[in-house]
Amino acid sequence: MIKLGRYSFFFKIMTGLVVVLSLLGTMNIIQTRIVMNKLFAEQQEKRGISITNILASRAANLILVQNYYDLHELIKDTTVNNDDVRYAFVVSKDGELLAHSFEGGFPKELLTANTPDNSAKYHIAELSTEEGVVWDIAVPVFEGRLGIAHVGMSDASLRTILQGTTRQLLLETLAVVVLGIALMLFYARQLTKPIRELVRVTSAITKGDFTQRARIETKDEFGKLATTFNSMTDYLDELLTELRNKEEARTHLLQKVIVAQEEERKRIARELHDETGQTLTSLMMGLKYLANNCPGNSQFCHLEDMRMAVKRTLDEIHRLSVELRPSILDDMGLVAALEKYIGDYRDNLQVDVDLHVSWQRNERLSHEIEVTVYRIVQEALTNAAKYAEAQNISVLVTCTMQELTVIIEDDGVGFLVGAIARETVAGHKLGLYGMYERATLAGGTLTIESTPDIGTTIYLRIPLPEVIV
């Protein structure tokens, strides 16, 4: 079955027109042939009956005087002067052949092929011959008392007329179809022109170009549709502009929030390192002095235990300071910061973490991209430690001249990405939401693939601006 859904509206119109015109032309030809065949058959029958009656009336006198020579000439004249007469013959009342028009011998089967009742004016029998259908018309001579006259009428002229008429009708139908196609081609183009215009504008809108408008000036339904469509496009353009402005404002605000967050992290890290760290260091020195000068047994004063507790607190503050804002990221760049962080992560959590770096650029990345990548890797590894129960983690960093790619893969418990994504949109998973937002603000994309009981893979891709040498 032909599926027209994939073809254009114009093609469907033209195909429908050709089919309708062809069907009408074919039905017209068939109906005309039927009518003409019936009409010509009736005319041929009447003409054959008339010729046979004339032959029978003229043959009556010749049979009475037994002038068979003139009877033979009469039959000959009948066949010569009438093209449709294939043969003629006369038989006596006893069935004896008196005269015929056959030059090669009379076929005996014709004597019994058509035997009319003497009370009937005529009798017609349809005979199938090598030349086609022949109507054998029998008319009694002098009410059958002198014999019967037979005339064989051929349908050759009828077939010739029908063939000629059919050929003429085919040519006329073809001309009408061609003319109809030409006219419909013109009108179909005019009819589908508004549709093509609407398709053009719709295609432009789907590509993000909301400046296009449908240029249809007609007052019909297409014109009204174009007016409504343009109004809808204007509304969508205004709505899109408003949404774009809001998104730009949100992005700008979010960038400021992240920058402020990083600055606040840096300030807190500096204060922890400088002020709190120095205070705790001084406290340790004081405790050590007291322990050395403690009267009696120093263990009785528990000063050494207190000093070790302060030392552990100082180490923890140092670790928090580094996680809040690693100075190595500002001083030595992304790769060194990742190596340091993953080394500490491996030592503290006893998790096997592999870092593979492929770097093709000589210059450092922008500060924003370095911070983005560092925070995303940090969040991913933190989630792996908290929720994934992973034993092996692989971090692959690839930096080309065009793109920075980070792949983080673990063998943890995994999760259903769809369910977590819905919680992320709802604001319940702020860590993942922050990863998505940071990637978007850096002009990149973040993709998470996870299978329960198999593991999780995070893909980060950030396009990089070309370096002008």
Tab-separated table of C-alpha atoms in Angstrom:
chain	number	residue	atom	x	y	z
A	1	MET	CA	0.000	0.000	0.000
A	2	ILE	CA	1.345	3.418	-1.023
A	3	LYS	CA	1.906	5.744	1.926
A	4	LEU	CA	1.175	9.319	0.833
A	5	GLY	CA	2.018	10.789	4.239
A	6	ARG	CA	5.648	11.323	3.276
A	7	TYR	CA	4.791	13.254	0.095
A	8	SER	CA	4.057	16.959	-0.215
A	9	PHE	CA	0.576	18.453	-0.288
A	10	PHE	CA	1.193	19.660	-3.844
A	11	PHE	CA	2.080	16.138	-4.987
A	12	LYS	CA	-1.056	14.756	-3.341
A	13	ILE	CA	-3.255	17.298	-5.158
A	14	MET	CA	-1.690	16.543	-8.541
A	15	THR	CA	-1.880	12.791	-7.965
A	16	GLY	CA	-5.531	13.032	-6.972
A	17	LEU	CA	-6.309	15.117	-10.043
A	18	VAL	CA	-4.604	12.692	-12.426
A	19	VAL	CA	-6.394	9.729	-10.814
A	20	VAL	CA	-9.809	11.438	-10.934
A	21	LEU	CA	-9.429	12.586	-14.551
A	22	SER	CA	-8.138	9.175	-15.608
A	23	LEU	CA	-11.053	7.425	-13.891
A	24	LEU	CA	-13.568	9.805	-15.443
A	25	GLY	CA	-12.013	9.369	-18.887
A	26	THR	CA	-11.947	5.586	-18.551
A	27	MET	CA	-15.556	5.450	-17.353
A	28	ASN	CA	-16.592	7.737	-20.204
A	29	ILE	CA	-14.866	5.539	-22.782
A	30	ILE	CA	-16.379	2.352	-21.344
A	31	GLN	CA	-19.870	3.864	-21.155
A	32	THR	CA	-19.590	5.251	-24.690
A	33	ARG	CA	-18.476	1.884	-26.047
A	34	ILE	CA	-21.375	0.150	-24.333
A	35	VAL	CA	-23.928	2.629	-25.690
A	36	MET	CA	-22.425	2.659	-29.183
A	37	ASN	CA	-22.175	-1.127	-29.276
A	38	LYS	CA	-25.827	-1.438	-28.326
A	39	LEU	CA	-26.916	1.278	-30.760
A	40	PHE	CA	-24.868	-0.025	-33.675
A	41	ALA	CA	-26.006	-3.587	-32.988
A	42	GLU	CA	-29.631	-2.469	-33.182
A	43	GLN	CA	-28.972	-0.517	-36.369
A	44	GLN	CA	-27.067	-3.423	-37.881
A	45	GLU	CA	-29.915	-5.752	-36.992
A	46	LYS	CA	-32.499	-3.493	-38.579
A	47	ARG	CA	-30.356	-3.032	-41.667
A	48	GLY	CA	-29.776	-6.771	-41.952
A	49	ILE	CA	-33.494	-7.472	-41.608
A	50	SER	CA	-34.221	-4.865	-44.296
A	51	ILE	CA	-31.656	-6.344	-46.711
A	52	THR	CA	-32.945	-9.869	-46.095
A	53	ASN	CA	-36.598	-8.794	-46.651
A	54	ILE	CA	-35.643	-7.187	-49.938
A	55	LEU	CA	-33.781	-10.326	-50.971
A	56	ALA	CA	-36.736	-12.527	-49.983
A	57	SER	CA	-39.323	-10.416	-51.838
A	58	ARG	CA	-37.237	-10.249	-55.030
A	59	ALA	CA	-36.337	-13.901	-54.853
A	60	ALA	CA	-40.009	-14.977	-54.647
A	61	ASN	CA	-40.747	-14.288	-58.357
A	62	LEU	CA	-37.501	-15.884	-59.497
A	63	ILE	CA	-38.228	-19.025	-57.491
A	64	LEU	CA	-41.744	-19.228	-58.936
A	65	VAL	CA	-40.409	-19.174	-62.528
A	66	GLN	CA	-37.397	-21.279	-61.475
A	67	ASN	CA	-34.985	-18.641	-62.784
A	68	TYR	CA	-32.039	-19.717	-60.617
A	69	TYR	CA	-29.475	-17.892	-62.700
A	70	ASP	CA	-31.036	-14.501	-61.916
A	71	LEU	CA	-31.490	-15.648	-58.314
A	72	HIS	CA	-27.750	-16.298	-58.147
A	73	GLU	CA	-27.064	-12.852	-59.611
A	74	LEU	CA	-29.460	-11.294	-57.142
A	75	ILE	CA	-27.571	-12.892	-54.254
A	76	LYS	CA	-24.289	-11.781	-55.777
A	77	ASP	CA	-25.507	-8.190	-56.096
A	78	THR	CA	-26.701	-8.278	-52.491
A	79	THR	CA	-23.259	-9.227	-51.178
A	80	VAL	CA	-21.397	-6.845	-53.495
A	81	ASN	CA	-23.508	-3.770	-52.778
A	82	ASN	CA	-23.519	-4.229	-49.012
A	83	ASP	CA	-20.129	-4.332	-47.309
A	84	ASP	CA	-21.501	-5.779	-44.112
A	85	VAL	CA	-23.082	-8.770	-45.863
A	86	ARG	CA	-20.634	-11.679	-45.645
A	87	TYR	CA	-22.838	-14.183	-47.410
A	88	ALA	CA	-26.370	-14.800	-48.697
A	89	PHE	CA	-28.196	-17.909	-49.776
A	90	VAL	CA	-31.714	-19.172	-50.435
A	91	VAL	CA	-33.115	-22.594	-49.656
A	92	SER	CA	-36.363	-24.140	-50.812
A	93	LYS	CA	-39.208	-25.060	-48.544
A	94	ASP	CA	-37.809	-28.586	-48.508
A	95	GLY	CA	-34.407	-27.363	-47.334
A	96	GLU	CA	-32.753	-27.692	-50.743
A	97	LEU	CA	-30.071	-25.066	-51.470
A	98	LEU	CA	-31.184	-22.971	-54.449
A	99	ALA	CA	-28.433	-20.316	-54.695
A	100	HIS	CA	-25.564	-18.968	-52.544
A	101	SER	CA	-22.688	-16.461	-52.576
A	102	PHE	CA	-19.892	-18.789	-51.433
A	103	GLU	CA	-17.214	-19.169	-54.110
A	104	GLY	CA	-15.283	-21.966	-52.429
A	105	GLY	CA	-18.230	-24.155	-51.646
A	106	PHE	CA	-21.223	-23.847	-49.402
A	107	PRO	CA	-20.716	-24.844	-45.742
A	108	LYS	CA	-23.370	-27.439	-45.021
A	109	GLU	CA	-23.671	-26.482	-41.331
A	110	LEU	CA	-25.358	-23.219	-42.304
A	111	LEU	CA	-28.412	-25.147	-43.449
A	112	THR	CA	-29.258	-26.042	-39.861
A	113	ALA	CA	-27.656	-23.106	-38.059
A	114	ASN	CA	-30.799	-20.958	-38.276
A	115	THR	CA	-34.182	-22.563	-38.901
A	116	PRO	CA	-36.989	-20.018	-38.353
A	117	ASP	CA	-40.650	-20.723	-37.817
A	118	ASN	CA	-42.623	-20.000	-40.995
A	119	SER	CA	-45.082	-17.979	-38.965
A	120	ALA	CA	-42.321	-15.563	-37.834
A	121	LYS	CA	-41.349	-12.600	-39.981
A	122	TYR	CA	-37.626	-13.237	-39.346
A	123	HIS	CA	-35.237	-15.080	-37.099
A	124	ILE	CA	-31.710	-14.095	-36.100
A	125	ALA	CA	-28.953	-16.458	-34.957
A	126	GLU	CA	-25.546	-15.265	-33.715
A	127	LEU	CA	-22.691	-17.292	-35.188
A	128	SER	CA	-19.026	-17.290	-34.107
A	129	THR	CA	-16.660	-17.434	-37.069
A	130	GLU	CA	-12.965	-16.854	-37.747
A	131	GLU	CA	-13.815	-13.296	-38.848
A	132	GLY	CA	-15.742	-12.590	-35.687
A	133	VAL	CA	-19.449	-12.535	-34.872
A	134	VAL	CA	-21.864	-12.982	-37.795
A	135	TRP	CA	-25.609	-12.546	-37.428
A	136	ASP	CA	-27.474	-14.987	-39.618
A	137	ILE	CA	-30.832	-13.375	-40.488
A	138	ALA	CA	-33.472	-15.716	-41.951
A	139	VAL	CA	-36.672	-14.389	-43.600
A	140	PRO	CA	-39.344	-16.758	-44.998
A	141	VAL	CA	-40.020	-16.314	-48.741
A	142	PHE	CA	-43.746	-15.964	-49.345
A	143	GLU	CA	-44.489	-17.027	-45.751
A	144	GLY	CA	-42.122	-19.976	-46.159
A	145	ARG	CA	-44.045	-21.620	-48.970
A	146	LEU	CA	-41.270	-20.884	-51.454
A	147	GLY	CA	-38.309	-21.222	-49.100
A	148	ILE	CA	-36.129	-19.118	-46.773
A	149	ALA	CA	-33.663	-16.317	-47.590
A	150	HIS	CA	-30.529	-16.071	-45.389
A	151	VAL	CA	-28.179	-13.118	-45.055
A	152	GLY	CA	-25.025	-13.129	-42.873
A	153	MET	CA	-24.253	-9.699	-41.397
A	154	SER	CA	-20.711	-9.153	-40.069
A	155	ASP	CA	-19.766	-6.951	-37.078
A	156	ALA	CA	-16.547	-5.809	-38.799
A	157	SER	CA	-17.847	-2.316	-39.509
A	158	LEU	CA	-19.165	-2.113	-35.970
A	159	ARG	CA	-15.751	-3.056	-34.587
A	160	THR	CA	-14.056	-0.565	-36.907
A	161	ILE	CA	-16.357	2.222	-35.794
A	162	LEU	CA	-15.908	1.300	-32.128
A	163	GLN	CA	-12.123	1.208	-32.463
A	164	GLY	CA	-12.079	4.565	-34.194
A	165	THR	CA	-14.425	6.077	-31.669
A	166	THR	CA	-12.406	4.602	-28.776
A	167	ARG	CA	-9.187	5.959	-30.228
A	168	GLN	CA	-10.759	9.373	-30.606
A	169	LEU	CA	-12.086	9.288	-27.046
A	170	LEU	CA	-8.654	8.250	-25.735
A	171	LEU	CA	-7.023	11.171	-27.493
A	172	GLU	CA	-9.665	13.557	-26.212
A	173	THR	CA	-9.344	12.155	-22.678
A	174	LEU	CA	-5.565	12.477	-22.829
A	175	ALA	CA	-5.919	16.057	-24.025
A	176	VAL	CA	-8.367	16.821	-21.221
A	177	VAL	CA	-6.038	15.221	-18.639
A	178	VAL	CA	-3.048	17.201	-19.908
A	179	LEU	CA	-5.059	20.415	-19.970
A	180	GLY	CA	-6.479	19.669	-16.521
A	181	ILE	CA	-3.013	18.969	-15.160
A	182	ALA	CA	-1.686	22.211	-16.632
A	183	LEU	CA	-4.554	24.220	-15.143
A	184	MET	CA	-4.384	22.408	-11.828
A	185	LEU	CA	-0.621	22.860	-11.755
A	186	PHE	CA	-1.153	26.591	-11.863
A	187	TYR	CA	-3.967	26.621	-9.320
A	188	ALA	CA	-2.235	24.095	-7.057
A	189	ARG	CA	0.853	26.278	-6.901
A	190	GLN	CA	-1.301	29.232	-6.022
A	191	LEU	CA	-3.177	27.135	-3.456
A	192	THR	CA	-0.064	25.675	-1.823
A	193	LYS	CA	1.907	28.924	-1.892
A	194	PRO	CA	0.523	30.042	1.509
A	195	ILE	CA	1.259	26.596	2.917
A	196	ARG	CA	4.841	26.740	1.666
A	197	GLU	CA	5.182	30.198	3.216
A	198	LEU	CA	3.909	28.906	6.551
A	199	VAL	CA	6.295	25.948	6.350
A	200	ARG	CA	9.192	28.321	5.659
A	201	VAL	CA	8.374	30.490	8.674
A	202	THR	CA	7.778	27.456	10.890
A	203	SER	CA	11.144	25.971	9.895
A	204	ALA	CA	12.862	29.258	10.697
A	205	ILE	CA	11.165	29.414	14.098
A	206	THR	CA	12.203	25.847	14.937
A	207	LYS	CA	15.791	26.958	14.273
A	208	GLY	CA	15.398	29.816	16.738
A	209	ASP	CA	14.785	32.654	14.271
A	210	PHE	CA	11.711	34.438	15.633
A	211	THR	CA	12.140	37.430	13.308
A	212	GLN	CA	10.485	35.681	10.364
A	213	ARG	CA	6.854	36.435	9.545
A	214	ALA	CA	4.409	34.807	7.132
A	215	ARG	CA	3.859	37.069	4.108
A	216	ILE	CA	0.353	36.107	2.988
A	217	GLU	CA	-1.869	38.906	1.748
A	218	THR	CA	-4.982	36.926	0.820
A	219	LYS	CA	-8.248	37.410	2.700
A	220	ASP	CA	-9.170	33.732	2.780
A	221	GLU	CA	-8.600	31.171	5.522
A	222	PHE	CA	-4.871	31.072	4.805
A	223	GLY	CA	-4.631	34.821	5.249
A	224	LYS	CA	-6.449	34.607	8.579
A	225	LEU	CA	-4.198	31.710	9.603
A	226	ALA	CA	-1.095	33.729	8.673
A	227	THR	CA	-2.324	36.707	10.715
A	228	THR	CA	-2.963	34.489	13.727
A	229	PHE	CA	0.364	32.735	13.230
A	230	ASN	CA	2.240	36.042	13.072
A	231	SER	CA	0.499	37.218	16.244
A	232	MET	CA	1.492	34.012	17.972
A	233	THR	CA	5.070	34.431	16.727
A	234	ASP	CA	5.166	38.005	18.055
A	235	TYR	CA	3.984	36.768	21.427
A	236	LEU	CA	6.536	33.952	21.417
A	237	ASP	CA	9.275	36.383	20.423
A	238	GLU	CA	8.380	38.696	23.296
A	239	LEU	CA	8.123	35.745	25.688
A	240	LEU	CA	11.447	34.328	24.508
A	241	THR	CA	13.122	37.725	24.854
A	242	GLU	CA	11.757	38.039	28.370
A	243	LEU	CA	12.889	34.523	29.254
A	244	ARG	CA	16.287	35.166	27.702
A	245	ASN	CA	16.666	38.356	29.710
A	246	LYS	CA	15.626	36.561	32.890
A	247	GLU	CA	18.036	33.710	32.140
A	248	GLU	CA	20.859	36.166	31.493
A	249	ALA	CA	20.053	37.950	34.741
A	250	ARG	CA	19.889	34.652	36.616
A	251	THR	CA	23.159	33.497	35.072
A	252	HIS	CA	24.836	36.795	35.869
A	253	LEU	CA	23.533	36.670	39.430
A	254	LEU	CA	24.603	33.045	39.800
A	255	GLN	CA	28.061	33.883	38.517
A	256	LYS	CA	28.305	36.644	41.104
A	257	VAL	CA	27.098	34.247	43.796
A	258	ILE	CA	29.707	31.665	42.846
A	259	VAL	CA	32.439	34.303	42.664
A	260	ALA	CA	31.339	35.651	46.032
A	261	GLN	CA	31.243	32.110	47.370
A	262	GLU	CA	34.789	31.459	46.198
A	263	GLU	CA	35.957	34.771	47.655
A	264	GLU	CA	34.259	33.927	50.936
A	265	ARG	CA	35.881	30.503	50.897
A	266	LYS	CA	39.249	32.176	50.305
A	267	ARG	CA	38.654	34.651	53.148
A	268	ILE	CA	37.539	31.937	55.578
A	269	ALA	CA	40.454	29.717	54.569
A	270	ARG	CA	42.873	32.622	55.105
A	271	GLU	CA	41.408	33.434	58.501
A	272	LEU	CA	41.500	29.795	59.555
A	273	HIS	CA	45.077	29.492	58.423
A	274	ASP	CA	46.353	32.833	59.648
A	275	GLU	CA	44.395	33.718	62.747
A	276	THR	CA	43.019	30.454	64.094
A	277	GLY	CA	46.068	28.494	63.022
A	278	GLN	CA	48.477	30.959	64.614
A	279	THR	CA	46.430	31.025	67.806
A	280	LEU	CA	46.425	27.253	68.056
A	281	THR	CA	50.148	27.153	67.266
A	282	SER	CA	50.836	29.613	70.105
A	283	LEU	CA	48.631	27.513	72.370
A	284	MET	CA	50.644	24.411	71.497
A	285	MET	CA	53.901	26.171	72.281
A	286	GLY	CA	52.506	27.368	75.618
A	287	LEU	CA	51.308	23.861	76.490
A	288	LYS	CA	54.711	22.448	75.619
A	289	TYR	CA	56.397	25.049	77.852
A	290	LEU	CA	54.046	24.196	80.712
A	291	ALA	CA	54.630	20.497	80.197
A	292	ASN	CA	58.392	21.036	80.409
A	293	ASN	CA	58.089	23.164	83.569
A	294	CYS	CA	55.224	21.326	85.234
A	295	PRO	CA	56.104	20.598	88.868
A	296	GLY	CA	56.201	16.926	89.648
A	297	ASN	CA	54.986	14.446	87.084
A	298	SER	CA	53.985	16.164	83.791
A	299	GLN	CA	51.555	13.358	82.946
A	300	PHE	CA	49.606	14.332	86.065
A	301	CYS	CA	48.857	17.671	84.417
A	302	HIS	CA	47.718	15.995	81.145
A	303	LEU	CA	49.453	18.805	79.296
A	304	GLU	CA	50.895	16.527	76.626
A	305	ASP	CA	47.447	15.107	75.853
A	306	MET	CA	46.046	18.596	75.583
A	307	ARG	CA	48.898	19.601	73.295
A	308	MET	CA	48.229	16.620	70.987
A	309	ALA	CA	44.505	17.457	70.909
A	310	VAL	CA	45.377	21.003	69.872
A	311	LYS	CA	47.735	19.600	67.211
A	312	ARG	CA	44.951	17.392	65.787
A	313	THR	CA	42.628	20.390	65.778
A	314	LEU	CA	45.283	22.414	63.970
A	315	ASP	CA	45.704	19.677	61.351
A	316	GLU	CA	41.923	19.502	60.817
A	317	ILE	CA	41.704	23.277	60.447
A	318	HIS	CA	44.529	23.121	57.933
A	319	ARG	CA	42.671	20.439	55.985
A	320	LEU	CA	39.451	22.461	56.028
A	321	SER	CA	41.379	25.517	54.903
A	322	VAL	CA	42.821	23.624	51.947
A	323	GLU	CA	39.409	22.210	50.949
A	324	LEU	CA	37.791	25.628	51.224
A	325	ARG	CA	40.353	27.252	48.960
A	326	PRO	CA	43.519	25.393	47.986
A	327	SER	CA	46.264	27.917	47.429
A	328	ILE	CA	47.961	25.492	45.063
A	329	LEU	CA	45.083	26.017	42.618
A	330	ASP	CA	45.899	29.718	42.390
A	331	ASP	CA	49.670	29.225	42.425
A	332	MET	CA	50.308	26.130	40.286
A	333	GLY	CA	47.112	25.479	38.368
A	334	LEU	CA	44.437	22.835	37.922
A	335	VAL	CA	46.544	19.703	37.398
A	336	ALA	CA	48.720	20.280	40.476
A	337	ALA	CA	45.640	21.054	42.598
A	338	LEU	CA	43.904	17.852	41.428
A	339	GLU	CA	46.997	15.768	42.100
A	340	LYS	CA	47.277	17.205	45.608
A	341	TYR	CA	43.574	16.775	46.383
A	342	ILE	CA	43.373	13.212	45.041
A	343	GLY	CA	46.556	12.260	46.905
A	344	ASP	CA	45.079	13.514	50.184
A	345	TYR	CA	41.723	11.871	49.337
A	346	ARG	CA	43.446	8.538	48.730
A	347	ASP	CA	45.423	8.750	51.981
A	348	ASN	CA	42.542	9.873	54.184
A	349	LEU	CA	39.782	7.573	52.900
A	350	GLN	CA	41.864	4.578	51.796
A	351	VAL	CA	40.164	4.524	48.385
A	352	ASP	CA	42.070	3.638	45.224
A	353	VAL	CA	41.843	6.741	43.009
A	354	ASP	CA	43.690	6.938	39.686
A	355	LEU	CA	44.329	10.260	37.981
A	356	HIS	CA	45.213	10.309	34.269
A	357	VAL	CA	45.973	13.633	32.609
A	358	SER	CA	46.446	14.318	28.889
A	359	TRP	CA	47.306	17.989	28.404
A	360	GLN	CA	47.981	19.522	24.978
A	361	ARG	CA	47.969	23.212	25.889
A	362	ASN	CA	50.997	25.170	27.037
A	363	GLU	CA	49.073	27.939	28.746
A	364	ARG	CA	46.854	27.730	31.797
A	365	LEU	CA	43.092	27.801	31.579
A	366	SER	CA	41.060	30.727	32.799
A	367	HIS	CA	40.580	31.054	36.538
A	368	GLU	CA	36.831	30.414	36.223
A	369	ILE	CA	37.276	27.146	34.305
A	370	GLU	CA	39.955	25.877	36.689
A	371	VAL	CA	37.780	26.556	39.714
A	372	THR	CA	34.768	24.956	37.972
A	373	VAL	CA	36.600	21.752	37.131
A	374	TYR	CA	38.199	21.531	40.572
A	375	ARG	CA	34.868	21.985	42.377
A	376	ILE	CA	33.082	19.446	40.175
A	377	VAL	CA	35.781	16.828	40.722
A	378	GLN	CA	35.741	17.631	44.444
A	379	GLU	CA	31.949	17.240	44.637
A	380	ALA	CA	32.006	14.013	42.605
A	381	LEU	CA	34.635	12.430	44.836
A	382	THR	CA	32.817	13.628	47.962
A	383	ASN	CA	29.580	12.006	46.741
A	384	ALA	CA	31.466	8.807	45.934
A	385	ALA	CA	32.802	8.723	49.482
A	386	LYS	CA	29.445	9.536	51.119
A	387	TYR	CA	26.965	7.507	49.079
A	388	ALA	CA	28.588	5.281	46.465
A	389	GLU	CA	30.732	3.094	48.764
A	390	ALA	CA	33.182	2.903	45.879
A	391	GLN	CA	36.488	1.061	46.205
A	392	ASN	CA	38.000	2.205	42.912
A	393	ILE	CA	37.697	5.592	41.255
A	394	SER	CA	39.217	6.785	38.002
A	395	VAL	CA	39.603	10.446	37.004
A	396	LEU	CA	40.557	11.138	33.394
A	397	VAL	CA	41.358	14.733	32.374
A	398	THR	CA	41.908	15.488	28.674
A	399	CYS	CA	42.665	19.010	27.489
A	400	THR	CA	42.981	19.732	23.769
A	401	MET	CA	43.153	23.040	21.967
A	402	GLN	CA	39.379	22.954	21.471
A	403	GLU	CA	37.909	21.198	24.517
A	404	LEU	CA	38.457	20.148	28.111
A	405	THR	CA	37.001	16.748	29.010
A	406	VAL	CA	36.795	15.228	32.486
A	407	ILE	CA	35.537	11.682	33.094
A	408	ILE	CA	34.995	10.470	36.670
A	409	GLU	CA	34.109	6.787	37.009
A	410	ASP	CA	33.552	4.683	40.121
A	411	ASP	CA	32.479	1.120	40.946
A	412	GLY	CA	30.026	2.103	43.663
A	413	VAL	CA	26.414	1.154	44.268
A	414	GLY	CA	25.095	3.519	41.578
A	415	PHE	CA	21.645	5.069	41.467
A	416	LEU	CA	18.654	5.802	39.206
A	417	VAL	CA	19.607	8.923	37.283
A	418	GLY	CA	15.994	9.877	36.485
A	419	ALA	CA	14.895	9.836	40.127
A	420	ILE	CA	17.954	11.781	41.280
A	421	ALA	CA	17.465	14.282	38.438
A	422	ARG	CA	13.912	14.979	39.660
A	423	GLU	CA	15.184	15.509	43.180
A	424	THR	CA	17.875	17.793	41.788
A	425	VAL	CA	15.255	19.917	39.998
A	426	ALA	CA	13.174	20.000	43.170
A	427	GLY	CA	16.206	21.270	45.096
A	428	HIS	CA	16.772	18.198	47.268
A	429	LYS	CA	20.167	17.330	45.759
A	430	LEU	CA	22.013	20.630	45.873
A	431	GLY	CA	25.407	19.021	45.268
A	432	LEU	CA	24.407	17.655	41.861
A	433	TYR	CA	22.530	20.860	41.101
A	434	GLY	CA	25.677	22.871	41.840
A	435	MET	CA	27.682	20.626	39.504
A	436	TYR	CA	25.183	21.176	36.676
A	437	GLU	CA	25.105	24.921	37.289
A	438	ARG	CA	28.887	25.269	37.394
A	439	ALA	CA	29.245	23.342	34.136
A	440	THR	CA	26.590	25.480	32.436
A	441	LEU	CA	28.105	28.747	33.644
A	442	ALA	CA	31.461	27.662	32.231
A	443	GLY	CA	29.791	27.060	28.856
A	444	GLY	CA	30.000	23.287	29.161
A	445	THR	CA	27.782	20.278	29.684
A	446	LEU	CA	27.590	17.714	32.478
A	447	THR	CA	26.228	14.214	31.851
A	448	ILE	CA	25.719	11.540	34.499
A	449	GLU	CA	25.299	7.852	33.685
A	450	SER	CA	24.701	5.372	36.469
A	451	THR	CA	23.535	1.789	36.879
A	452	PRO	CA	22.540	0.364	40.276
A	453	ASP	CA	25.111	-2.108	41.666
A	454	ILE	CA	27.530	-1.336	38.810
A	455	GLY	CA	28.735	2.231	39.231
A	456	THR	CA	28.527	5.825	38.074
A	457	THR	CA	30.252	7.786	35.331
A	458	ILE	CA	30.269	11.588	35.100
A	459	TYR	CA	31.179	13.341	31.849
A	460	LEU	CA	32.166	17.018	31.855
A	461	ARG	CA	32.832	18.803	28.570
A	462	ILE	CA	33.845	22.457	28.340
A	463	PRO	CA	34.683	24.028	24.959
A	464	LEU	CA	37.791	26.203	25.090
A	465	PRO	CA	38.422	29.446	23.202
A	466	GLU	CA	41.081	29.381	20.526
A	467	VAL	CA	44.502	30.558	21.563
A	468	ILE	CA	45.799	33.411	19.375
A	469	VAL	CA	49.474	32.849	18.728
